[in-house]
């Protein structure tokens, strides 16, 4: 309770931070997870009921775009924390300067990820936030954009769309696919010349050619180093 009070006090001292929910038990959050909308979740590992990792998995399922920051006395769970794509893993007593650095990183990413992109379709203009896009597939003179809830056919060649999106987030994995590296769940062998790319929240599959695998791995490593 005392630590939670200290953390809340620090967060409220930031002019652009609002606290929407606070509790001592993971079950309390899970019960109302559908009723709140938060961009950042601060979670302890050692909760009195569920493990903080279990709570984080529930958060990740419901709010895949959210940032998760663990603040805990348990140093040994860092690897598991990053398996749920935690933004940071801080140990108690927390360093306010380190936490402020993490908050500034989250704010910077939030600003860039809400870039609006205007696409042309047969029905007119269609506006998407850049971070809504999971991957894009070329199809003749059009392209198909896959989001969490929609599949949109746009009147743009894949080369054109590649120039519209941020290179540090999107990667051309083959002649036919452009993927958002933030959305990738796993990569699996497909054939002698390619891999399948699977995503966190959708069933769609993109393909990565083996001749682009090395460059792709370097981008993934660079992206997650800058994120964490």
PDB file of N, CA and C in Angstrom, residues 3-4 23-30 42-56 59 70-74 77 92:
ATOM      1  N   UNK A   3       3.973   1.557  -1.003  1.00  0.00           N
ATOM      2  CA  UNK A   3       4.686   1.703  -2.270  1.00  0.00           C
ATOM      3  C   UNK A   3       3.747   2.202  -3.363  1.00  0.00           C
ATOM      4  N   UNK A   4       2.531   1.669  -3.379  1.00  0.00           N
ATOM      5  CA  UNK A   4       1.560   2.103  -4.389  1.00  0.00           C
ATOM      6  C   UNK A   4       1.269   3.600  -4.235  1.00  0.00           C
ATOM      7  N   UNK A  23      -5.238  -0.663  -7.676  1.00  0.00           N
ATOM      8  CA  UNK A  23      -5.732  -1.716  -6.793  1.00  0.00           C
ATOM      9  C   UNK A  23      -4.557  -2.524  -6.261  1.00  0.00           C
ATOM     10  N   UNK A  24      -4.803  -3.276  -5.206  1.00  0.00           N
ATOM     11  CA  UNK A  24      -3.755  -4.100  -4.601  1.00  0.00           C
ATOM     12  C   UNK A  24      -3.783  -5.535  -5.115  1.00  0.00           C
ATOM     13  N   UNK A  25      -4.848  -5.928  -5.811  1.00  0.00           N
ATOM     14  CA  UNK A  25      -5.017  -7.312  -6.250  1.00  0.00           C
ATOM     15  C   UNK A  25      -5.219  -7.377  -7.770  1.00  0.00           C
ATOM     16  N   UNK A  26      -4.615  -8.390  -8.384  1.00  0.00           N
ATOM     17  CA  UNK A  26      -4.762  -8.559  -9.819  1.00  0.00           C
ATOM     18  C   UNK A  26      -6.187  -8.832 -10.241  1.00  0.00           C
ATOM     19  N   UNK A  27      -6.922  -9.590  -9.430  1.00  0.00           N
ATOM     20  CA  UNK A  27      -8.316  -9.920  -9.756  1.00  0.00           C
ATOM     21  C   UNK A  27      -9.166  -8.665  -9.886  1.00  0.00           C
ATOM     22  N   UNK A  28      -8.845  -7.638  -9.098  1.00  0.00           N
ATOM     23  CA  UNK A  28      -9.623  -6.397  -9.158  1.00  0.00           C
ATOM     24  C   UNK A  28      -9.499  -5.742 -10.532  1.00  0.00           C
ATOM     25  N   UNK A  29      -8.296  -5.805 -11.104  1.00  0.00           N
ATOM     26  CA  UNK A  29      -8.107  -5.242 -12.441  1.00  0.00           C
ATOM     27  C   UNK A  29      -8.801  -6.099 -13.495  1.00  0.00           C
ATOM     28  N   UNK A  30      -8.636  -7.406 -13.413  1.00  0.00           N
ATOM     29  CA  UNK A  30      -9.209  -8.295 -14.421  1.00  0.00           C
ATOM     30  C   UNK A  30     -10.731  -8.174 -14.470  1.00  0.00           C
ATOM     31  N   UNK A  42       1.199  -0.281 -14.774  1.00  0.00           N
ATOM     32  CA  UNK A  42       2.303  -0.556 -13.857  1.00  0.00           C
ATOM     33  C   UNK A  42       1.888  -1.738 -12.989  1.00  0.00           C
ATOM     34  N   UNK A  43       2.655  -2.817 -13.036  1.00  0.00           N
ATOM     35  CA  UNK A  43       2.255  -4.065 -12.385  1.00  0.00           C
ATOM     36  C   UNK A  43       3.396  -4.612 -11.544  1.00  0.00           C
ATOM     37  N   UNK A  44       3.075  -5.069 -10.325  1.00  0.00           N
ATOM     38  CA  UNK A  44       4.038  -5.768  -9.476  1.00  0.00           C
ATOM     39  C   UNK A  44       3.970  -7.263  -9.789  1.00  0.00           C
ATOM     40  N   UNK A  45       5.089  -7.952  -9.648  1.00  0.00           N
ATOM     41  CA  UNK A  45       5.085  -9.401  -9.850  1.00  0.00           C
ATOM     42  C   UNK A  45       4.416 -10.103  -8.671  1.00  0.00           C
ATOM     43  N   UNK A  46       4.761  -9.676  -7.453  1.00  0.00           N
ATOM     44  CA  UNK A  46       4.299 -10.375  -6.249  1.00  0.00           C
ATOM     45  C   UNK A  46       2.972  -9.876  -5.729  1.00  0.00           C
ATOM     46  N   UNK A  47       1.906 -10.092  -6.476  1.00  0.00           N
ATOM     47  CA  UNK A  47       0.576  -9.703  -6.020  1.00  0.00           C
ATOM     48  C   UNK A  47       0.024 -10.773  -5.073  1.00  0.00           C
ATOM     49  N   UNK A  48      -0.930 -10.424  -4.198  1.00  0.00           N
ATOM     50  CA  UNK A  48      -1.415 -11.380  -3.196  1.00  0.00           C
ATOM     51  C   UNK A  48      -2.306 -12.492  -3.742  1.00  0.00           C
ATOM     52  N   UNK A  49      -2.768 -12.363  -4.985  1.00  0.00           N
ATOM     53  CA  UNK A  49      -3.631 -13.415  -5.541  1.00  0.00           C
ATOM     54  C   UNK A  49      -2.985 -14.000  -6.796  1.00  0.00           C
ATOM     55  N   UNK A  50      -3.210 -13.385  -7.926  1.00  0.00           N
ATOM     56  CA  UNK A  50      -2.598 -13.842  -9.173  1.00  0.00           C
ATOM     57  C   UNK A  50      -1.164 -13.322  -9.281  1.00  0.00           C
ATOM     58  N   UNK A  51      -0.361 -14.012 -10.071  1.00  0.00           N
ATOM     59  CA  UNK A  51       0.960 -13.483 -10.389  1.00  0.00           C
ATOM     60  C   UNK A  51       0.809 -12.251 -11.276  1.00  0.00           C
ATOM     61  N   UNK A  52       1.711 -11.293 -11.103  1.00  0.00           N
ATOM     62  CA  UNK A  52       1.692 -10.124 -11.969  1.00  0.00           C
ATOM     63  C   UNK A  52       1.863 -10.492 -13.431  1.00  0.00           C
ATOM     64  N   UNK A  53       2.556 -11.596 -13.707  1.00  0.00           N
ATOM     65  CA  UNK A  53       2.710 -12.071 -15.087  1.00  0.00           C
ATOM     66  C   UNK A  53       1.367 -12.528 -15.658  1.00  0.00           C
ATOM     67  N   UNK A  54       0.549 -13.196 -14.838  1.00  0.00           N
ATOM     68  CA  UNK A  54      -0.785 -13.612 -15.284  1.00  0.00           C
ATOM     69  C   UNK A  54      -1.642 -12.395 -15.599  1.00  0.00           C
ATOM     70  N   UNK A  55      -1.557 -11.390 -14.744  1.00  0.00           N
ATOM     71  CA  UNK A  55      -2.319 -10.158 -14.967  1.00  0.00           C
ATOM     72  C   UNK A  55      -1.853  -9.489 -16.260  1.00  0.00           C
ATOM     73  N   UNK A  56      -0.533  -9.471 -16.473  1.00  0.00           N
ATOM     74  CA  UNK A  56       0.015  -8.840 -17.675  1.00  0.00           C
ATOM     75  C   UNK A  56      -0.470  -9.541 -18.940  1.00  0.00           C
ATOM     76  N   UNK A  59      -3.890  -8.317 -19.611  1.00  0.00           N
ATOM     77  CA  UNK A  59      -3.813  -6.958 -20.152  1.00  0.00           C
ATOM     78  C   UNK A  59      -3.404  -7.001 -21.619  1.00  0.00           C
ATOM     79  N   UNK A  70       6.805  -3.321 -15.341  1.00  0.00           N
ATOM     80  CA  UNK A  70       6.858  -4.052 -14.074  1.00  0.00           C
ATOM     81  C   UNK A  70       7.741  -3.289 -13.092  1.00  0.00           C
ATOM     82  N   UNK A  71       7.226  -3.119 -11.862  1.00  0.00           N
ATOM     83  CA  UNK A  71       8.036  -2.562 -10.775  1.00  0.00           C
ATOM     84  C   UNK A  71       7.932  -3.555  -9.629  1.00  0.00           C
ATOM     85  N   UNK A  72       9.030  -4.214  -9.298  1.00  0.00           N
ATOM     86  CA  UNK A  72       8.938  -5.377  -8.431  1.00  0.00           C
ATOM     87  C   UNK A  72      10.224  -5.622  -7.648  1.00  0.00           C
ATOM     88  N   UNK A  73      10.118  -6.406  -6.600  1.00  0.00           N
ATOM     89  CA  UNK A  73      11.294  -6.827  -5.832  1.00  0.00           C
ATOM     90  C   UNK A  73      11.939  -8.076  -6.422  1.00  0.00           C
ATOM     91  N   UNK A  74      11.258  -8.726  -7.368  1.00  0.00           N
ATOM     92  CA  UNK A  74      11.716 -10.003  -7.906  1.00  0.00           C
ATOM     93  C   UNK A  74      12.522  -9.797  -9.182  1.00  0.00           C
ATOM     94  N   UNK A  77      12.412 -12.588 -12.631  1.00  0.00           N
ATOM     95  CA  UNK A  77      11.335 -12.785 -13.604  1.00  0.00           C
ATOM     96  C   UNK A  77      11.463 -11.869 -14.819  1.00  0.00           C
ATOM     97  N   UNK A  92      12.491  -2.634  -7.088  1.00  0.00           N
ATOM     98  CA  UNK A  92      12.340  -1.772  -5.920  1.00  0.00           C
ATOM     99  C   UNK A  92      13.643  -1.719  -5.132  1.00  0.00           C
TER     100      UNK A  92
END
